[in-house]
Short mmCIF file of C-alpha atoms in Angstrom, two decimals:
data_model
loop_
_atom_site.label_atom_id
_atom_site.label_comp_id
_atom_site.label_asym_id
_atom_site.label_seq_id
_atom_site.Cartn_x
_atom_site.Cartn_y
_atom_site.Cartn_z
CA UNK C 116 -33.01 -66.07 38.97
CA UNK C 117 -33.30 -69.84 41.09
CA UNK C 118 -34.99 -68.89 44.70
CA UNK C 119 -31.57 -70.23 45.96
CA UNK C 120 -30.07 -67.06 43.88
CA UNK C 121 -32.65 -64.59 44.98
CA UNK C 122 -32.69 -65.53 48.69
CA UNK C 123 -28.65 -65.12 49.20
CA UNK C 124 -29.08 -61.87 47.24
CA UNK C 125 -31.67 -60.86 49.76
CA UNK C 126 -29.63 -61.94 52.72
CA UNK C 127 -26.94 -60.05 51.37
CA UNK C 128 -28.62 -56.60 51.34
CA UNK C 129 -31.24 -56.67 53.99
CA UNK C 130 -30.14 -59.36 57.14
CA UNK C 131 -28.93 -58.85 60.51
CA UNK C 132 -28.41 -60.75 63.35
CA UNK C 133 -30.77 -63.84 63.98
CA UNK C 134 -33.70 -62.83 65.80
CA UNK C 135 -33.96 -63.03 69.49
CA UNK C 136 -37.88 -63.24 69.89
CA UNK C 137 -37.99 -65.74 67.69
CA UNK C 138 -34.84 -68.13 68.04
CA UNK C 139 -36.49 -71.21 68.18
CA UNK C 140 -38.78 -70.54 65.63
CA UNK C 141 -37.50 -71.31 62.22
CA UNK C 142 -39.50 -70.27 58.78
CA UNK C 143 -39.79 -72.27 55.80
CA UNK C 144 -37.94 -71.72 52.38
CA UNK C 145 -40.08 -68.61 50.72
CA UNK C 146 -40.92 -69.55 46.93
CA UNK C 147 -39.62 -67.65 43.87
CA UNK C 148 -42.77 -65.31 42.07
CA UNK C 149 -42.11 -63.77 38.82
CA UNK C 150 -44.48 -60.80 38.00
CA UNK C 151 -45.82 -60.65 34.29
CA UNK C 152 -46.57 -57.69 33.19
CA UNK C 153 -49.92 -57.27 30.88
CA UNK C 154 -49.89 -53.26 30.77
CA UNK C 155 -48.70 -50.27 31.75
CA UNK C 156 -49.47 -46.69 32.75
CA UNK C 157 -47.64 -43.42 31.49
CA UNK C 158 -48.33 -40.68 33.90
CA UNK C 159 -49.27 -37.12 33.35
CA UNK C 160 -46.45 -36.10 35.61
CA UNK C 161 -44.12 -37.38 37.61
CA UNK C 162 -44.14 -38.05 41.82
CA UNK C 163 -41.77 -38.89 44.43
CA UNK C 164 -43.74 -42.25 45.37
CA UNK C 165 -43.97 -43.70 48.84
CA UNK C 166 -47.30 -45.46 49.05
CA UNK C 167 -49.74 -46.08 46.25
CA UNK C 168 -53.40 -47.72 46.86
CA UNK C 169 -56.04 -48.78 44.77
CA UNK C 170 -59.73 -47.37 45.11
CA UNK C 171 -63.17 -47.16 43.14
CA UNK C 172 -60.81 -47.33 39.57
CA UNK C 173 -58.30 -44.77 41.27
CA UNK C 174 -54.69 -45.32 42.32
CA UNK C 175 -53.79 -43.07 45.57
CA UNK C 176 -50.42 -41.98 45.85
CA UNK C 177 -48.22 -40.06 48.66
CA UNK C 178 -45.08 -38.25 47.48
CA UNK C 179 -41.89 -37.52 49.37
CA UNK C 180 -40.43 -33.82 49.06
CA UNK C 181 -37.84 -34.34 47.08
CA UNK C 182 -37.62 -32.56 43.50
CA UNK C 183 -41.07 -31.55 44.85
CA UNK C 184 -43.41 -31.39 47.80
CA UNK C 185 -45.33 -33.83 49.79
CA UNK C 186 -48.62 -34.51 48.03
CA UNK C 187 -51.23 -36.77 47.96
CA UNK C 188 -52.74 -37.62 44.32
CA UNK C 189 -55.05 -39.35 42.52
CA UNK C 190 -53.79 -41.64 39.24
CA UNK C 191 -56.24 -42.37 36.62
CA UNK C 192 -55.62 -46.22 34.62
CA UNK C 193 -54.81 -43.62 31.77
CA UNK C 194 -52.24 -41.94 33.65
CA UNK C 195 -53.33 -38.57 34.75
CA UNK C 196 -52.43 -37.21 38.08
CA UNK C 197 -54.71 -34.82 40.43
CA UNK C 198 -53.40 -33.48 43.33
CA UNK C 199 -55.95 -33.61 45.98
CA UNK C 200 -53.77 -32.18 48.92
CA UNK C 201 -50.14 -30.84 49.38
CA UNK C 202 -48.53 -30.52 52.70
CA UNK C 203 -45.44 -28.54 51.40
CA UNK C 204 -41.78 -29.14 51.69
CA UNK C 205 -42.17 -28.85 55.78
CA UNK C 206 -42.77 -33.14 55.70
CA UNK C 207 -41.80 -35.71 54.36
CA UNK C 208 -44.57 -37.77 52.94
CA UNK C 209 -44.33 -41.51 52.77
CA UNK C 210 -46.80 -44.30 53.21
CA UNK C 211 -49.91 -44.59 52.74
CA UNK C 212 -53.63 -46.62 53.07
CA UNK C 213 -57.60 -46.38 53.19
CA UNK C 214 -59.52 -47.78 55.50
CA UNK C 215 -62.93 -47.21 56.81
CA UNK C 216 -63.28 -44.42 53.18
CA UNK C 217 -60.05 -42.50 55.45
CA UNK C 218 -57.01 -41.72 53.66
CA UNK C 219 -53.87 -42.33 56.13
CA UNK C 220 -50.47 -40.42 55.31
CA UNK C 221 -47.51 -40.94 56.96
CA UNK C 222 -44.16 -38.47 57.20
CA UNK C 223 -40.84 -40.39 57.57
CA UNK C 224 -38.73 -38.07 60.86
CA UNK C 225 -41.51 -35.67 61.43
CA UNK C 226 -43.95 -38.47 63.23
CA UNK C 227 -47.03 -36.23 61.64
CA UNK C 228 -50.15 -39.19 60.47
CA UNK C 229 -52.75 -37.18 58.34
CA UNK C 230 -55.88 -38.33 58.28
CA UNK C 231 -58.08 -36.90 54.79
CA UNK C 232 -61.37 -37.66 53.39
CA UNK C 233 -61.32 -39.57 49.93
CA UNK C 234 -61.60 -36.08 48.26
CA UNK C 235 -58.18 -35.38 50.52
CA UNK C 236 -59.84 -33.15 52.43
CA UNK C 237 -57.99 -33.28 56.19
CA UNK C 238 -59.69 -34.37 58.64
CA UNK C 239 -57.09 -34.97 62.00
CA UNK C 240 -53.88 -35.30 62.60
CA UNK C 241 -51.90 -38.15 64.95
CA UNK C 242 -48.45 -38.63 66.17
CA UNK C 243 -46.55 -41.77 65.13
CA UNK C 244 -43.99 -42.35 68.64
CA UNK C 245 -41.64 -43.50 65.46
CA UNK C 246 -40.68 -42.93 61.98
CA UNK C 247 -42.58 -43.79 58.89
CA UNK C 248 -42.03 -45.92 56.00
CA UNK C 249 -44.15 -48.13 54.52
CA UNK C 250 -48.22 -48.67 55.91
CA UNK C 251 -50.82 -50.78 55.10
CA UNK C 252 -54.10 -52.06 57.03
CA UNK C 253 -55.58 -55.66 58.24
CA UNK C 254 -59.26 -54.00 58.19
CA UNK C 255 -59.10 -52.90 61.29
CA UNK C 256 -55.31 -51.73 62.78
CA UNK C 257 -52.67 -49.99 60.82
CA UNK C 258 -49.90 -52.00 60.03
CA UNK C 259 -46.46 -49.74 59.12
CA UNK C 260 -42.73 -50.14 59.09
CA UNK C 261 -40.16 -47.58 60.21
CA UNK C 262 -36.73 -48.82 58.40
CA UNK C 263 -35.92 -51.94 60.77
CA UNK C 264 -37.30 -55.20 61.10
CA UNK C 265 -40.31 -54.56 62.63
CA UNK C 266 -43.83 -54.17 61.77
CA UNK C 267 -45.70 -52.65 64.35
CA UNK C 268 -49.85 -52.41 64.40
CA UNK C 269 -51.19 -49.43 65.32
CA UNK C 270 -55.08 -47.92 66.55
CA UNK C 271 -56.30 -46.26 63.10
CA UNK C 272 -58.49 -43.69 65.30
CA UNK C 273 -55.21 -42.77 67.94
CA UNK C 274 -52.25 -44.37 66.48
CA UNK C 275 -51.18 -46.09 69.85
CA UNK C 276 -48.74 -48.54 69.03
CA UNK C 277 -50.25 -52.59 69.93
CA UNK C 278 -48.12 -55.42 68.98
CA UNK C 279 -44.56 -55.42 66.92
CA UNK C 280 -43.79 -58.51 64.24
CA UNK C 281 -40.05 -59.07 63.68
CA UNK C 282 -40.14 -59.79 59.61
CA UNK C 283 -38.02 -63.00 59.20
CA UNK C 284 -36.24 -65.12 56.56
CA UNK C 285 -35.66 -68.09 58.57
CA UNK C 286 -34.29 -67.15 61.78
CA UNK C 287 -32.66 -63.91 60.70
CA UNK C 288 -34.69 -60.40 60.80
CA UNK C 289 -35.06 -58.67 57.43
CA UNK C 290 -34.43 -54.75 57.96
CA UNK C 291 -35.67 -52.56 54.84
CA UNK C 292 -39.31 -53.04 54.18
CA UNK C 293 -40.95 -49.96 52.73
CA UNK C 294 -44.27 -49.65 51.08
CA UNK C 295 -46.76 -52.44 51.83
CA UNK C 296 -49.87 -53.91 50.18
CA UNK C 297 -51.89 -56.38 51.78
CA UNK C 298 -53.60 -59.09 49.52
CA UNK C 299 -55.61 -62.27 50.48
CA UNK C 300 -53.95 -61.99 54.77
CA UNK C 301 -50.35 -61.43 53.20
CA UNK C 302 -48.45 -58.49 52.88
CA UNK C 303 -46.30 -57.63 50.17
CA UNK C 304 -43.03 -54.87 50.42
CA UNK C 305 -40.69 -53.43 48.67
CA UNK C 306 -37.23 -54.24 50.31
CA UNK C 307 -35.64 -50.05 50.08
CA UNK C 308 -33.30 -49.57 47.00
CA UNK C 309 -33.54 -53.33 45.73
CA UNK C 310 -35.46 -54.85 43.25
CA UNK C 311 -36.83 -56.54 45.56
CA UNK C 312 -40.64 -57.61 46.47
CA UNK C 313 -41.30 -59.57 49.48
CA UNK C 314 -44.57 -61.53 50.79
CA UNK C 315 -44.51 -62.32 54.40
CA UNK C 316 -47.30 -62.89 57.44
CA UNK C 317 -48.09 -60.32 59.30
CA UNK C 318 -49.03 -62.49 61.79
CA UNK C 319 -45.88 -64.37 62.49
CA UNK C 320 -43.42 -62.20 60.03
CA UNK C 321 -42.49 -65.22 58.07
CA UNK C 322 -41.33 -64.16 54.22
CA UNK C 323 -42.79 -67.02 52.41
CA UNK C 324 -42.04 -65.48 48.67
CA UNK C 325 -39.91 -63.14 47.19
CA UNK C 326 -39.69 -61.59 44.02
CA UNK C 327 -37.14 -60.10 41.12
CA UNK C 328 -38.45 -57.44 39.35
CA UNK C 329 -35.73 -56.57 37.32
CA UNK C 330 -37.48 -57.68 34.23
CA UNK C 331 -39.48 -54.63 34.58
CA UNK C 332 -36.32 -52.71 33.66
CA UNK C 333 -36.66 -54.75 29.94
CA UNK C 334 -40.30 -53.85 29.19
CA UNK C 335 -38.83 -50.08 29.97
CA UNK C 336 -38.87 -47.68 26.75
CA UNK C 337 -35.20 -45.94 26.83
CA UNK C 338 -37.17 -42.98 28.18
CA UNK C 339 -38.13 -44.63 30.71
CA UNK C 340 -35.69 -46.30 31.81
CA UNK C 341 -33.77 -43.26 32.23
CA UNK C 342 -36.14 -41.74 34.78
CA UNK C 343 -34.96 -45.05 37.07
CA UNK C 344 -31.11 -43.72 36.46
CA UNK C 345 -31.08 -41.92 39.89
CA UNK C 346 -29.91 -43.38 42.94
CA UNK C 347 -33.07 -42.47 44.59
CA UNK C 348 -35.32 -43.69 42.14
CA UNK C 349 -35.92 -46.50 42.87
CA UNK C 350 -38.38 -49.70 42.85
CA UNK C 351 -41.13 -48.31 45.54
CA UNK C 352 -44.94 -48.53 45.22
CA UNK C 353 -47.18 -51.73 45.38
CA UNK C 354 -51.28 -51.33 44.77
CA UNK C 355 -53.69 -54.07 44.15
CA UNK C 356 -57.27 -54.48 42.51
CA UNK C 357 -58.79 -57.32 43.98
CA UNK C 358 -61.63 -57.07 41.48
CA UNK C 359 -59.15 -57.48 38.30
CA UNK C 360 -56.54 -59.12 40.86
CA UNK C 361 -53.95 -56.83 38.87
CA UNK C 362 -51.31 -55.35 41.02
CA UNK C 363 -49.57 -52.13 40.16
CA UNK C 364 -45.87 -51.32 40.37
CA UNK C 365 -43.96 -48.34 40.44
CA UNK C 366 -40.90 -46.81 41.67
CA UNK C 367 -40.21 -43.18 42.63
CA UNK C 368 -40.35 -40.69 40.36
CA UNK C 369 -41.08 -42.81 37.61
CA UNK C 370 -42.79 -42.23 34.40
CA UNK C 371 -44.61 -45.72 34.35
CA UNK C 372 -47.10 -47.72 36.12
CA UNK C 373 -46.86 -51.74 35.85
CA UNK C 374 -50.15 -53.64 35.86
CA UNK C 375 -49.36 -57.29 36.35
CA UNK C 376 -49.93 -60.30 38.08
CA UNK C 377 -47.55 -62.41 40.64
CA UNK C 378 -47.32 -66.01 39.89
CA UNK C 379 -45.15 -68.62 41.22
CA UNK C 380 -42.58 -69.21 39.20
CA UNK C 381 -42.56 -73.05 39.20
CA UNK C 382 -46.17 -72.81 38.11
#
């Protein structure tokens, strides 16, 4: 798909009015990426995914509640899952990051942040003032989404909310980013229920690529393309290696794991 094709699909599903803060301040054309694919991962069992994170050779996941109850696991590169803590079907687990060796877990309505050790033991508890989606980390603040076009940075230690980011595609605000990955000052999302990755500043919220990953759906077994057929499974969890520089994709309740690499596609 030509970035002139994949940006009006984008603008199609995820933009609203143009921005207000930013009205005078006009983006540049994002680039096209295509992801290859060089492996993948079967899992042990299956998860509700919301945020995935890569540590020490481990993948971290969060799960959602639905078909099961909100967890937080470990994945092993040869697929098999550990569950390291399990908050019932009370929340409803979604994103999630490490920094400073702390696990952070967010719940999407309930506003519950839990804090856990690397072995998921819990160690506190904060209150988000909004709803969770997707959350990531610039070293030193939280950076999350809650389902508009915001992302907002937050204190790791008491989750007060600092600044907000409108995420733009040229003047417009992009609603719909869900789990996050930052790599090399960028953050990467999943755009919710698309097949759609973007790559914007966190900084100013400028999208400067954007991504298809529909051919993910062709290096799919039949098997495993069938655990996609749902309506809510789909296209959600971005981790990165930056020792390997692999990424890993995943979607929710998925039987595969994606290793791969972003490239730009003219390159």
């Amino acid at each position: 798909m030509r970035t002139a094709s994949l940006i009006t699909c984008l603008s199609l599903v995820v933009l609203g009015v143009p921005s207000q803060s930013h009205a005078q301040f006009l983006c540049g054309e994002p680039t096209t990426l295509t992801f290859d694919v060089t492996s993948k991962i079967v899992r042990s069992r299956t998860g509700f995914t919301q945020g995935l994170e890569f540590r020490d050779g481990l993948l971290y996941e969060s799960t959602g509640n639905v078909g099961g109850t909100t967890q937080l696991n470990t994945i092993t590169l040869d697929g098999k899952v550990t569950n390291l803590a399990d908050q019932g079907r009370r929340v409803f687990g979604e994103g999630l990051t490490i920094l400073n060796d702390e696990v952070v877990q967010l719940t999407w309505q309930e506003r519950e942040v839990f804090v856990y050790d690397l072995a998921g033991k819990i160690k506190r508890r904060m209150r988000n003032p909004r709803d969770g989606w997707g959350l990531s980390n610039d070293g030193t603040s939280l950076l999350f989404t809650d389902g508009g076009a915001s992302l907002y940075y937050a204190d790791p230690k008491t989750f007060k909310i600092g600044k907000e980011i409108k995420i733009r595609l040229g003047k417009s605000d992009v609603t719909g980013a869900n789990e996050l990955e930052m790599v090399d000052g960028k953050l990467y999302a999943n755009i919710f229920t698309t097949r759609t990755i973007i790559r914007f500043d966190p900084v100013n919220g400028c999208i400067d690529a954007v991504a298809d990953l529909s051919n993910l759906w062709e290096v799919m077994t039949p098997q495993e393309r069938a655990s996609t057929d749902s309506h809510e499974n789909v296209l959600n969890g971005i981790a990165y290696d930056a020792k390997t520089g692999l990424f890993y994709l995943t979607g929710k309740r998925w039987r595969v794991i994606f290793a791969g690499r972003f490239r730009d596609r003219l390159k």
